[in-house]
mmCIF file of C-alpha atoms and ligand atoms in Angstrom:
data_model
loop_
_atom_site.group_PDB
_atom_site.id
_atom_site.type_symbol
_atom_site.label_atom_id
_atom_site.label_comp_id
_atom_site.label_asym_id
_atom_site.label_seq_id
_atom_site.Cartn_x
_atom_site.Cartn_y
_atom_site.Cartn_z
ATOM 1 C CA MET A 1 20.125 -23.880 12.176
ATOM 2 C CA GLU A 2 17.858 -26.043 14.703
ATOM 3 C CA LYS A 3 20.185 -26.435 17.315
ATOM 4 C CA LYS A 4 21.036 -22.759 17.836
ATOM 5 C CA LEU A 5 17.020 -22.454 17.819
ATOM 6 C CA ILE A 6 16.349 -24.556 20.607
ATOM 7 C CA ASP A 7 19.452 -23.960 22.345
ATOM 8 C CA GLU A 8 17.741 -19.745 22.485
ATOM 9 C CA SER A 9 13.936 -21.253 22.702
ATOM 10 C CA ARG A 10 14.877 -23.309 26.299
ATOM 11 C CA LYS A 11 16.545 -20.279 27.568
ATOM 12 C CA TYR A 12 14.067 -16.731 26.430
ATOM 13 C CA LEU A 13 11.222 -18.771 26.732
ATOM 14 C CA MET A 14 9.028 -20.098 30.160
ATOM 15 C CA ASN A 15 10.150 -23.648 30.433
ATOM 16 C CA THR A 16 6.292 -25.356 29.565
ATOM 17 C CA TYR A 17 6.313 -27.672 26.927
ATOM 18 C CA ASN A 18 7.395 -30.366 26.586
ATOM 19 C CA ARG A 19 8.791 -30.267 23.195
ATOM 20 C CA LEU A 20 10.513 -32.204 20.043
ATOM 21 C CA PRO A 21 13.685 -30.945 19.247
ATOM 22 C CA VAL A 22 12.262 -30.420 15.812
ATOM 23 C CA VAL A 23 11.771 -26.321 14.306
ATOM 24 C CA ILE A 24 8.526 -26.225 12.577
ATOM 25 C CA ARG A 25 8.641 -23.749 9.914
ATOM 26 C CA LYS A 26 6.342 -23.610 6.805
ATOM 27 C CA GLY A 27 3.206 -25.693 5.974
ATOM 28 C CA SER A 28 1.277 -26.946 3.167
ATOM 29 C CA GLY A 29 -1.921 -29.004 3.766
ATOM 30 C CA MET A 30 -0.897 -32.328 5.410
ATOM 31 C CA LYS A 31 2.897 -31.527 5.206
ATOM 32 C CA VAL A 32 5.652 -29.108 7.369
ATOM 33 C CA TRP A 33 9.033 -28.756 7.172
ATOM 34 C CA SER A 34 11.073 -27.722 9.738
ATOM 35 C CA ALA A 35 13.924 -24.953 9.741
ATOM 36 C CA ASP A 36 16.832 -27.269 7.952
ATOM 37 C CA GLY A 37 14.718 -28.311 5.357
ATOM 38 C CA ARG A 38 13.056 -31.933 6.366
ATOM 39 C CA GLU A 39 9.760 -32.860 5.736
ATOM 40 C CA TYR A 40 6.890 -34.443 7.643
ATOM 41 C CA LEU A 41 3.182 -35.825 7.682
ATOM 42 C CA ASP A 42 1.361 -34.386 10.144
ATOM 43 C CA PHE A 43 -0.863 -36.341 12.111
ATOM 44 C CA VAL A 44 -1.012 -33.674 14.846
ATOM 45 C CA GLY A 45 -2.625 -30.720 12.775
ATOM 46 C CA GLY A 46 -2.251 -28.574 15.504
ATOM 47 C CA ILE A 47 -3.822 -30.413 18.647
ATOM 48 C CA ALA A 48 -7.605 -30.490 16.028
ATOM 49 C CA VAL A 49 -6.904 -26.973 14.979
ATOM 50 C CA ASN A 50 -5.382 -27.118 11.191
ATOM 51 C CA CYS A 51 -8.898 -28.949 10.174
ATOM 52 C CA LEU A 52 -8.011 -27.302 6.297
ATOM 53 C CA GLY A 53 -4.810 -28.338 6.098
ATOM 54 C CA HIS A 54 -1.654 -25.964 6.826
ATOM 55 C CA CYS A 55 -2.402 -22.781 4.513
ATOM 56 C CA HIS A 56 -5.268 -23.372 3.184
ATOM 57 C CA PRO A 57 -5.420 -20.888 0.294
ATOM 58 C CA LYS A 58 -9.497 -20.151 1.306
ATOM 59 C CA VAL A 59 -7.909 -19.455 5.161
ATOM 60 C CA VAL A 60 -4.869 -17.514 3.616
ATOM 61 C CA ILE A 61 -6.539 -14.972 1.287
ATOM 62 C CA ALA A 62 -9.411 -14.487 3.474
ATOM 63 C CA VAL A 63 -6.497 -13.521 5.676
ATOM 64 C CA GLN A 64 -4.489 -11.660 3.719
ATOM 65 C CA LYS A 65 -7.634 -9.106 2.243
ATOM 66 C CA GLN A 66 -8.976 -8.991 6.167
ATOM 67 C CA ALA A 67 -5.664 -8.068 6.853
ATOM 68 C CA GLN A 68 -5.732 -5.723 4.554
ATOM 69 C CA ARG A 69 -9.169 -3.553 5.499
ATOM 70 C CA LEU A 70 -9.292 -3.931 9.211
ATOM 71 C CA LEU A 71 -7.142 -6.206 11.323
ATOM 72 C CA HIS A 72 -8.822 -4.363 14.888
ATOM 73 C CA VAL A 73 -11.601 -2.247 15.956
ATOM 74 C CA SER A 74 -13.409 -2.126 19.510
ATOM 75 C CA ASN A 75 -15.819 -4.296 20.323
ATOM 76 C CA LEU A 76 -17.921 -1.227 20.963
ATOM 77 C CA TYR A 77 -18.762 -0.060 17.801
ATOM 78 C CA TYR A 78 -20.188 -3.570 15.241
ATOM 79 C CA ILE A 79 -18.167 -5.296 13.270
ATOM 80 C CA GLU A 80 -18.713 -7.224 10.060
ATOM 81 C CA PRO A 81 -17.116 -10.192 9.659
ATOM 82 C CA GLN A 82 -17.889 -11.172 13.747
ATOM 83 C CA ILE A 83 -21.981 -10.472 13.204
ATOM 84 C CA LYS A 84 -21.351 -12.409 9.519
ATOM 85 C CA LEU A 85 -20.201 -15.423 11.351
ATOM 86 C CA ALA A 86 -22.754 -15.453 14.232
ATOM 87 C CA LYS A 87 -24.971 -16.061 11.434
ATOM 88 C CA LEU A 88 -22.723 -18.797 10.227
ATOM 89 C CA LEU A 89 -23.001 -20.655 13.309
ATOM 90 C CA ILE A 90 -26.400 -19.479 14.063
ATOM 91 C CA ASP A 91 -27.261 -21.633 10.983
ATOM 92 C CA HIS A 92 -26.132 -24.503 11.594
ATOM 93 C CA SER A 93 -26.616 -25.205 15.260
ATOM 94 C CA PHE A 94 -29.007 -25.594 18.304
ATOM 95 C CA ALA A 95 -27.551 -22.274 19.338
ATOM 96 C CA ASP A 96 -29.635 -17.924 19.181
ATOM 97 C CA ARG A 97 -26.379 -16.462 20.016
ATOM 98 C CA VAL A 98 -22.800 -16.075 20.317
ATOM 99 C CA PHE A 99 -20.274 -14.853 22.050
ATOM 100 C CA PHE A 100 -16.573 -14.412 20.575
ATOM 101 C CA CYS A 101 -12.921 -15.094 22.631
ATOM 102 C CA ASN A 102 -9.818 -16.010 22.299
ATOM 103 C CA SER A 103 -9.370 -19.450 23.124
ATOM 104 C CA GLY A 104 -10.665 -22.293 24.335
ATOM 105 C CA ALA A 105 -10.521 -21.337 28.357
ATOM 106 C CA GLU A 106 -12.083 -18.679 27.231
ATOM 107 C CA ALA A 107 -14.490 -20.343 26.389
ATOM 108 C CA ILE A 108 -15.042 -21.961 28.809
ATOM 109 C CA GLU A 109 -15.260 -18.810 31.500
ATOM 110 C CA ALA A 110 -17.424 -17.537 29.411
ATOM 111 C CA ALA A 111 -19.746 -19.988 29.576
ATOM 112 C CA ILE A 112 -19.840 -21.130 33.545
ATOM 113 C CA LYS A 113 -20.257 -16.900 33.892
ATOM 114 C CA LEU A 114 -23.393 -17.825 31.502
ATOM 115 C CA ALA A 115 -24.460 -20.768 33.449
ATOM 116 C CA ARG A 116 -23.885 -18.966 37.041
ATOM 117 C CA LYS A 117 -25.669 -15.469 36.346
ATOM 118 C CA TYR A 118 -28.953 -17.651 33.920
ATOM 119 C CA ALA A 119 -28.996 -19.747 37.593
ATOM 120 C CA LYS A 120 -29.036 -17.093 39.763
ATOM 121 C CA ASP A 121 -30.988 -14.350 37.545
ATOM 122 C CA GLN A 122 -33.792 -17.278 36.716
ATOM 123 C CA LEU A 123 -33.713 -19.809 39.597
ATOM 124 C CA SER A 124 -31.861 -18.080 43.148
ATOM 125 C CA HIS A 125 -29.152 -17.124 44.373
ATOM 126 C CA ASP A 126 -28.168 -20.181 45.826
ATOM 127 C CA LYS A 127 -27.301 -22.633 42.228
ATOM 128 C CA TYR A 128 -24.053 -21.901 41.233
ATOM 129 C CA GLU A 129 -21.949 -25.302 40.811
ATOM 130 C CA ILE A 130 -21.078 -26.842 37.791
ATOM 131 C CA ILE A 131 -20.661 -31.071 37.303
ATOM 132 C CA THR A 132 -18.443 -32.323 34.717
ATOM 133 C CA ALA A 133 -15.765 -35.566 34.666
ATOM 134 C CA PHE A 134 -12.753 -36.902 35.972
ATOM 135 C CA GLY A 135 -10.242 -37.584 32.915
ATOM 136 C CA SER A 136 -12.194 -34.002 31.292
ATOM 137 C CA PHE A 137 -9.751 -30.914 30.307
ATOM 138 C CA HIS A 138 -11.695 -27.444 29.644
ATOM 139 C CA GLY A 139 -8.484 -25.583 30.009
ATOM 140 C CA ARG A 140 -5.522 -23.819 31.287
ATOM 141 C CA THR A 141 -7.108 -20.767 33.159
ATOM 142 C CA LEU A 142 -8.297 -21.295 36.679
ATOM 143 C CA ALA A 143 -11.741 -21.389 37.140
ATOM 144 C CA ALA A 144 -11.241 -23.355 33.383
ATOM 145 C CA LEU A 145 -8.713 -25.963 35.081
ATOM 146 C CA SER A 146 -10.705 -25.771 38.612
ATOM 147 C CA ALA A 147 -13.520 -27.539 36.535
ATOM 148 C CA THR A 148 -11.412 -29.449 35.069
ATOM 149 C CA GLY A 149 -11.480 -33.407 36.094
ATOM 150 C CA GLN A 150 -7.600 -33.911 36.751
ATOM 151 C CA GLU A 151 -5.253 -33.515 40.323
ATOM 152 C CA LYS A 152 -2.144 -33.774 38.552
ATOM 153 C CA LEU A 153 -3.022 -30.758 36.345
ATOM 154 C CA GLN A 154 -4.417 -28.831 39.272
ATOM 155 C CA LYS A 155 -1.651 -29.499 41.791
ATOM 156 C CA GLY A 156 0.046 -26.170 43.313
ATOM 157 C CA PHE A 157 -1.944 -23.717 41.694
ATOM 158 C CA GLU A 158 -4.949 -24.268 45.173
ATOM 159 C CA PRO A 159 -7.107 -22.783 46.502
ATOM 160 C CA LEU A 160 -8.690 -23.476 43.067
ATOM 161 C CA VAL A 161 -11.741 -21.420 42.119
ATOM 162 C CA GLN A 162 -14.551 -23.252 44.070
ATOM 163 C CA GLY A 163 -18.577 -24.671 42.696
ATOM 164 C CA PHE A 164 -17.314 -27.630 40.928
ATOM 165 C CA LYS A 165 -17.578 -31.529 41.485
ATOM 166 C CA HIS A 166 -16.530 -33.850 39.986
ATOM 167 C CA VAL A 167 -17.748 -37.737 38.745
ATOM 168 C CA PRO A 168 -16.840 -40.585 36.536
ATOM 169 C CA PHE A 169 -17.501 -40.431 32.971
ATOM 170 C CA ASN A 170 -20.143 -42.537 31.337
ATOM 171 C CA ASP A 171 -21.909 -43.513 35.615
ATOM 172 C CA ILE A 172 -25.112 -41.261 35.299
ATOM 173 C CA ASN A 173 -25.967 -42.759 38.179
ATOM 174 C CA ALA A 174 -22.902 -41.181 40.041
ATOM 175 C CA LEU A 175 -23.973 -38.156 37.627
ATOM 176 C CA LYS A 176 -27.317 -38.632 39.517
ATOM 177 C CA LYS A 177 -26.031 -38.680 42.654
ATOM 178 C CA ALA A 178 -24.224 -35.242 42.770
ATOM 179 C CA ILE A 179 -27.055 -33.027 41.916
ATOM 180 C CA THR A 180 -27.767 -31.195 45.058
ATOM 181 C CA ARG A 181 -29.851 -27.558 45.558
ATOM 182 C CA HIS A 182 -26.550 -25.647 44.271
ATOM 183 C CA THR A 183 -26.440 -27.701 41.317
ATOM 184 C CA CYS A 184 -26.705 -25.546 38.138
ATOM 185 C CA ALA A 185 -25.580 -27.462 35.441
ATOM 186 C CA VAL A 186 -22.823 -30.685 33.673
ATOM 187 C CA MET A 187 -20.039 -29.586 31.441
ATOM 188 C CA LEU A 188 -18.797 -32.614 29.721
ATOM 189 C CA GLU A 189 -16.996 -33.443 26.631
ATOM 190 C CA PRO A 190 -19.046 -35.279 24.274
ATOM 191 C CA ILE A 191 -15.687 -37.089 23.427
ATOM 192 C CA GLN A 192 -12.621 -36.666 25.613
ATOM 193 C CA GLY A 193 -10.105 -35.019 24.242
ATOM 194 C CA GLU A 194 -6.539 -34.578 26.499
ATOM 195 C CA GLY A 195 -8.517 -37.828 28.548
ATOM 196 C CA GLY A 196 -6.938 -40.387 25.890
ATOM 197 C CA VAL A 197 -9.981 -40.180 23.159
ATOM 198 C CA LYS A 198 -12.995 -41.275 25.428
ATOM 199 C CA MET A 199 -15.387 -42.052 24.037
ATOM 200 C CA PRO A 200 -19.346 -41.763 25.272
ATOM 201 C CA GLU A 201 -20.884 -45.141 26.485
ATOM 202 C CA GLU A 202 -23.874 -45.752 23.849
ATOM 203 C CA GLY A 203 -27.415 -43.547 25.300
ATOM 204 C CA TYR A 204 -24.662 -41.895 28.223
ATOM 205 C CA LEU A 205 -24.946 -38.689 26.674
ATOM 206 C CA LYS A 206 -29.050 -38.482 25.673
ATOM 207 C CA GLU A 207 -29.064 -39.835 29.579
ATOM 208 C CA VAL A 208 -27.564 -36.725 30.249
ATOM 209 C CA ARG A 209 -29.630 -34.869 28.649
ATOM 210 C CA ASP A 210 -33.115 -36.571 30.060
ATOM 211 C CA LEU A 211 -30.940 -36.163 33.237
ATOM 212 C CA CYS A 212 -30.164 -31.666 32.959
ATOM 213 C CA HIS A 213 -34.055 -31.348 31.642
ATOM 214 C CA ASP A 214 -35.605 -33.310 34.744
ATOM 215 C CA HIS A 215 -33.464 -31.405 37.266
ATOM 216 C CA ASN A 216 -33.143 -27.603 35.625
ATOM 217 C CA LEU A 217 -29.576 -27.978 34.673
ATOM 218 C CA LEU A 218 -27.701 -26.997 31.604
ATOM 219 C CA LEU A 219 -25.969 -29.328 29.177
ATOM 220 C CA ILE A 220 -22.407 -27.299 28.826
ATOM 221 C CA LEU A 221 -21.233 -29.249 26.133
ATOM 222 C CA ASP A 222 -17.526 -28.347 25.718
ATOM 223 C CA GLU A 223 -16.900 -28.514 22.088
ATOM 224 C CA VAL A 224 -13.709 -26.830 22.067
ATOM 225 C CA GLN A 225 -11.544 -30.404 20.381
ATOM 226 C CA THR A 226 -14.939 -32.104 19.133
ATOM 227 C CA GLY A 227 -16.431 -29.361 17.198
ATOM 228 C CA ILE A 228 -16.092 -28.021 13.640
ATOM 229 C CA GLY A 229 -16.243 -30.739 11.565
ATOM 230 C CA ARG A 230 -13.672 -32.664 13.612
ATOM 231 C CA THR A 231 -16.285 -35.474 14.502
ATOM 232 C CA GLY A 232 -17.276 -35.548 10.560
ATOM 233 C CA LYS A 233 -20.364 -33.593 11.472
ATOM 234 C CA LEU A 234 -20.305 -30.045 12.230
ATOM 235 C CA PHE A 235 -20.738 -30.803 15.795
ATOM 236 C CA ALA A 236 -20.260 -33.837 17.886
ATOM 237 C CA TYR A 237 -23.671 -33.507 19.801
ATOM 238 C CA GLU A 238 -25.773 -33.853 16.359
ATOM 239 C CA HIS A 239 -24.058 -37.428 16.368
ATOM 240 C CA PHE A 240 -26.083 -38.280 20.383
ATOM 241 C CA HIS A 241 -28.684 -36.647 19.284
ATOM 242 C CA ILE A 242 -29.262 -34.604 21.925
ATOM 243 C CA GLN A 243 -29.593 -30.320 22.098
ATOM 244 C CA PRO A 244 -27.497 -28.786 24.484
ATOM 245 C CA ASP A 245 -27.311 -25.465 26.505
ATOM 246 C CA ILE A 246 -24.818 -23.974 25.521
ATOM 247 C CA ILE A 247 -21.265 -24.861 24.262
ATOM 248 C CA THR A 248 -17.792 -24.302 23.247
ATOM 249 C CA LEU A 249 -16.003 -23.993 20.583
ATOM 250 C CA ALA A 250 -11.966 -23.361 19.547
ATOM 251 C CA LYS A 251 -9.436 -24.945 18.503
ATOM 252 C CA GLY A 252 -10.772 -26.037 14.924
ATOM 253 C CA LEU A 253 -12.604 -22.713 14.585
ATOM 254 C CA GLY A 254 -9.922 -19.889 13.189
ATOM 255 C CA GLY A 255 -8.518 -23.184 10.174
ATOM 256 C CA GLY A 256 -4.965 -22.338 12.303
ATOM 257 C CA VAL A 257 -6.584 -17.933 13.359
ATOM 258 C CA ALA A 258 -6.521 -17.881 17.252
ATOM 259 C CA ILE A 259 -10.270 -17.367 18.255
ATOM 260 C CA GLY A 260 -13.517 -18.927 19.993
ATOM 261 C CA ALA A 261 -16.446 -18.657 21.034
ATOM 262 C CA MET A 262 -19.370 -20.073 23.667
ATOM 263 C CA LEU A 263 -22.999 -20.396 21.711
ATOM 264 C CA ALA A 264 -25.955 -20.342 23.983
ATOM 265 C CA ARG A 265 -30.199 -20.626 23.530
ATOM 266 C CA GLU A 266 -31.342 -17.240 23.071
ATOM 267 C CA HIS A 267 -33.006 -17.133 26.620
ATOM 268 C CA ILE A 268 -29.640 -17.723 29.072
ATOM 269 C CA ALA A 269 -27.979 -15.439 26.212
ATOM 270 C CA GLN A 270 -30.452 -12.562 27.903
ATOM 271 C CA SER A 271 -28.245 -12.937 31.352
ATOM 272 C CA PHE A 272 -25.676 -11.536 29.108
ATOM 273 C CA GLN A 273 -26.135 -7.611 29.583
ATOM 274 C CA PRO A 274 -23.760 -4.999 28.778
ATOM 275 C CA GLY A 275 -21.308 -5.561 31.687
ATOM 276 C CA SER A 276 -21.962 -8.806 31.852
ATOM 277 C CA HIS A 277 -19.228 -10.416 30.450
ATOM 278 C CA ALA A 278 -16.445 -8.167 27.835
ATOM 279 C CA SER A 279 -12.962 -9.679 25.687
ATOM 280 C CA THR A 280 -11.089 -7.289 24.195
ATOM 281 C CA PHE A 281 -9.922 -9.328 20.990
ATOM 282 C CA GLY A 282 -13.257 -11.382 20.834
ATOM 283 C CA GLY A 283 -14.622 -11.259 17.802
ATOM 284 C CA ASN A 284 -11.852 -9.756 15.732
ATOM 285 C CA PRO A 285 -11.593 -8.656 12.007
ATOM 286 C CA LEU A 286 -9.547 -11.168 11.275
ATOM 287 C CA ALA A 287 -9.606 -14.324 13.631
ATOM 288 C CA CYS A 288 -13.558 -13.633 12.188
ATOM 289 C CA ALA A 289 -12.598 -13.776 8.632
ATOM 290 C CA ALA A 290 -10.441 -16.911 9.642
ATOM 291 C CA SER A 291 -13.266 -19.012 10.747
ATOM 292 C CA ILE A 292 -15.950 -17.528 7.927
ATOM 293 C CA ALA A 293 -13.821 -18.833 5.960
ATOM 294 C CA THR A 294 -13.057 -22.247 7.130
ATOM 295 C CA ILE A 295 -16.641 -23.165 8.059
ATOM 296 C CA GLU A 296 -17.825 -21.613 4.271
ATOM 297 C CA THR A 297 -15.113 -24.297 3.298
ATOM 298 C CA ILE A 298 -16.121 -27.018 5.337
ATOM 299 C CA LEU A 299 -20.250 -26.848 4.874
ATOM 300 C CA GLU A 300 -20.083 -25.974 0.741
ATOM 301 C CA ASP A 301 -17.925 -28.884 0.700
ATOM 302 C CA GLY A 302 -20.353 -31.586 2.123
ATOM 303 C CA PHE A 303 -17.229 -33.090 0.560
ATOM 304 C CA ILE A 304 -14.669 -32.671 3.532
ATOM 305 C CA LEU A 305 -17.815 -33.890 6.312
ATOM 306 C CA ASP A 306 -18.149 -36.934 4.565
ATOM 307 C CA SER A 307 -13.885 -37.466 3.909
ATOM 308 C CA CYS A 308 -13.591 -37.006 7.139
ATOM 309 C CA SER A 309 -15.691 -39.559 8.258
ATOM 310 C CA ARG A 310 -14.534 -41.897 5.862
ATOM 311 C CA MET A 311 -11.061 -41.281 6.975
ATOM 312 C CA GLY A 312 -11.768 -41.440 10.243
ATOM 313 C CA GLN A 313 -12.914 -44.794 9.451
ATOM 314 C CA TYR A 314 -10.101 -46.430 7.529
ATOM 315 C CA LEU A 315 -7.574 -44.693 9.617
ATOM 316 C CA MET A 316 -9.335 -47.032 12.733
ATOM 317 C CA ASN A 317 -9.221 -49.715 10.618
ATOM 318 C CA GLY A 318 -6.093 -50.026 9.427
ATOM 319 C CA LEU A 319 -5.669 -49.359 13.524
ATOM 320 C CA GLU A 320 -7.373 -52.775 14.260
ATOM 321 C CA GLY A 321 -5.191 -54.295 12.200
ATOM 322 C CA LEU A 322 -2.120 -52.831 13.314
ATOM 323 C CA LYS A 323 -3.822 -54.340 16.832
ATOM 324 C CA LYS A 324 -3.829 -57.417 15.165
ATOM 325 C CA ASP A 325 -0.735 -57.871 14.363
ATOM 326 C CA PHE A 326 0.754 -56.354 17.808
ATOM 327 C CA PRO A 327 -1.998 -57.303 20.403
ATOM 328 C CA SER A 328 1.087 -56.854 23.170
ATOM 329 C CA ILE A 329 1.150 -53.296 21.739
ATOM 330 C CA ILE A 330 -1.581 -52.180 21.389
ATOM 331 C CA ALA A 331 -4.914 -52.443 23.780
ATOM 332 C CA ASN A 332 -7.331 -50.931 22.441
ATOM 333 C CA VAL A 333 -8.464 -48.402 18.787
ATOM 334 C CA LYS A 334 -11.126 -46.258 19.754
ATOM 335 C CA GLY A 335 -12.140 -42.908 18.438
ATOM 336 C CA LEU A 336 -15.089 -41.109 15.873
ATOM 337 C CA GLY A 337 -14.055 -39.059 12.170
ATOM 338 C CA LEU A 338 -10.782 -37.909 12.783
ATOM 339 C CA MET A 339 -10.456 -37.480 15.896
ATOM 340 C CA VAL A 340 -8.835 -40.791 16.755
ATOM 341 C CA GLY A 341 -6.893 -42.853 19.899
ATOM 342 C CA MET A 342 -4.832 -46.127 19.836
ATOM 343 C CA GLU A 343 -4.356 -47.584 23.510
ATOM 344 C CA LEU A 344 -0.926 -48.905 24.733
ATOM 345 C CA THR A 345 -0.499 -50.803 26.839
ATOM 346 C CA ARG A 346 2.738 -49.394 27.455
ATOM 347 C CA PRO A 347 3.616 -45.860 27.819
ATOM 348 C CA CYS A 348 3.214 -44.067 23.819
ATOM 349 C CA ALA A 349 6.207 -40.553 24.754
ATOM 350 C CA ASN A 350 9.190 -42.823 22.942
ATOM 351 C CA ILE A 351 6.635 -43.852 19.603
ATOM 352 C CA VAL A 352 6.634 -40.246 19.578
ATOM 353 C CA ASP A 353 9.866 -39.850 18.246
ATOM 354 C CA LEU A 354 10.080 -42.501 16.725
ATOM 355 C CA CYS A 355 7.775 -41.390 14.116
ATOM 356 C CA LEU A 356 8.851 -38.055 14.115
ATOM 357 C CA GLU A 357 12.513 -39.676 13.203
ATOM 358 C CA LYS A 358 10.957 -41.440 10.481
ATOM 359 C CA GLY A 359 8.906 -38.362 9.398
ATOM 360 C CA ILE A 360 5.936 -38.224 11.314
ATOM 361 C CA LEU A 361 4.466 -36.263 13.577
ATOM 362 C CA VAL A 362 1.756 -38.281 16.128
ATOM 363 C CA ASN A 363 0.865 -36.582 19.571
ATOM 364 C CA CYS A 364 0.510 -38.349 22.791
ATOM 365 C CA THR A 365 -1.913 -38.285 25.771
ATOM 366 C CA ALA A 366 -3.534 -39.702 28.146
ATOM 367 C CA GLY A 367 0.508 -41.352 28.693
ATOM 368 C CA ASN A 368 -0.695 -43.915 26.402
ATOM 369 C CA VAL A 369 -2.742 -43.039 23.731
ATOM 370 C CA LEU A 370 -1.899 -42.404 20.668
ATOM 371 C CA ARG A 371 -4.217 -39.454 19.333
ATOM 372 C CA PHE A 372 -4.125 -38.637 15.638
ATOM 373 C CA THR A 373 -5.968 -35.500 14.910
ATOM 374 C CA PRO A 374 -4.321 -34.677 11.456
ATOM 375 C CA PRO A 375 -6.484 -32.645 8.844
ATOM 376 C CA LEU A 376 -9.851 -33.655 7.846
ATOM 377 C CA ILE A 377 -8.713 -33.178 3.768
ATOM 378 C CA VAL A 378 -5.635 -36.494 4.984
ATOM 379 C CA THR A 379 -6.422 -39.041 2.071
ATOM 380 C CA GLU A 380 -5.718 -42.803 2.590
ATOM 381 C CA LYS A 381 -1.651 -42.986 0.909
ATOM 382 C CA GLU A 382 -1.017 -40.853 3.728
ATOM 383 C CA ILE A 383 -2.658 -43.345 5.999
ATOM 384 C CA ASP A 384 -1.622 -45.955 4.818
ATOM 385 C CA HIS A 385 2.055 -44.437 4.871
ATOM 386 C CA LEU A 386 1.301 -44.182 8.397
ATOM 387 C CA ILE A 387 0.502 -47.256 8.768
ATOM 388 C CA ASP A 388 3.148 -48.907 7.393
ATOM 389 C CA ILE A 389 5.299 -46.230 9.847
ATOM 390 C CA LEU A 390 3.578 -46.833 12.631
ATOM 391 C CA GLU A 391 3.962 -51.265 11.629
ATOM 392 C CA ASP A 392 7.551 -50.838 11.451
ATOM 393 C CA ILE A 393 8.230 -49.370 15.059
ATOM 394 C CA PHE A 394 6.138 -51.282 16.455
ATOM 395 C CA GLY A 395 8.042 -54.160 14.024
ATOM 396 C CA GLY A 396 11.522 -53.147 16.308
ATOM 397 C CA LEU A 397 9.866 -53.563 19.191
ATOM 398 C CA VAL A 398 8.486 -56.980 19.967
HETATM 399 C C1 LIG B 1 -7.650 -27.291 24.120
HETATM 400 C C2 LIG B 1 -9.573 -27.094 24.823
HETATM 401 C C3 LIG B 1 -9.360 -26.334 25.864
HETATM 402 C C4 LIG B 1 -8.590 -25.372 25.860
HETATM 403 O O1 LIG B 1 -7.949 -24.547 25.185
HETATM 404 P P1 LIG B 1 -6.929 -23.838 24.756
HETATM 405 O O2 LIG B 1 -7.133 -22.762 23.504
HETATM 406 O O3 LIG B 1 -6.002 -24.553 24.675
HETATM 407 O O4 LIG B 1 -7.561 -22.929 26.350
HETATM 408 C C5 LIG B 1 -10.299 -26.833 26.465
HETATM 409 N N1 LIG B 1 -11.613 -27.514 26.188
HETATM 410 C C6 LIG B 1 -11.448 -28.599 25.628
HETATM 411 C C7 LIG B 1 -11.931 -30.293 25.016
HETATM 412 C C8 LIG B 1 -9.559 -28.849 24.922
HETATM 413 O O5 LIG B 1 -9.384 -29.719 23.812
#
């Protein structure tokens, strides 16, 4: 049965993904099941999307209830769950206002447009340039792709959107040098996700914040992957004792339902007025209901953020242990909370295949970094199992 589905997928869908040969049909907590009935332990979690695990009852019930009441209504009208979700995000962040959309790339587009509009409104008509980092990932729509600091993703889609400049991540001097009278903002992921779980060096983000302040630039943090509890705090910027001007959210925001958001401080948000920006589905009742249930569950249960930090450390300790045993294979272990990367000395695609065979879903990014972004509810026992399997696999390689 799986083979037939896979053949049809290969025939009918655009060939945009390198998929593993499994059809996932059902999920619960840390587990998913294939159409053929095989069980897998999910250390990918939809790449940081399924933050409460698969089909968390609170999210499922919220979606069911909302689906019976109202699925969609235009943003021509006021929408209850959208208002409630906005307040929830504002009450727990630096921000004063929210714009809702449906994905990470759209949240980035909204942030780029707001930064440009604000600079033109408040500073000067020729301020529009945004500096981002090499190795960054901001999404696949054209402006988000132009902001992304990876040539291999941009190739073939030129001409790109103008007004972006890239500098090495963690290099404050390069950033300083890149600022011109046209610069209006700096946009960074607090931890680079797709770029291989690249951590900011001690003090870097604080220096960036100060630099932005001194040069009157907006600091946009792309928290699409790091946000919503992933790093052990609701937002990653909280770890670094800084306050951004704008953040983007998506991935974990809906606990598995598609939703994105762009949050900003009041005086910046003022540059968006009726007609400036819009999204048909942005902030729709169904997605907002899922998101409210997700965030309320994370917050009301202080336990989940605590557990994320503890399990993240437990996972990193386990991986560090493997590094001692297999120094020729494992180069580096890094991460924060449950956003963890293990850099290998070789490509990691075949490790992903071997894990799949042994009933574990893991992800490979940047070519040689095994990435772990499991649901925040992962337990020690499940992590122990992962480490055992990896030990087995690495043992077979040396
Ligand atoms: C995934 C991701 C995006 C893009 O999100 P989509 O929902 O796929 O458009 C943007 N920024 C970061 C940091 C991401 O991890």
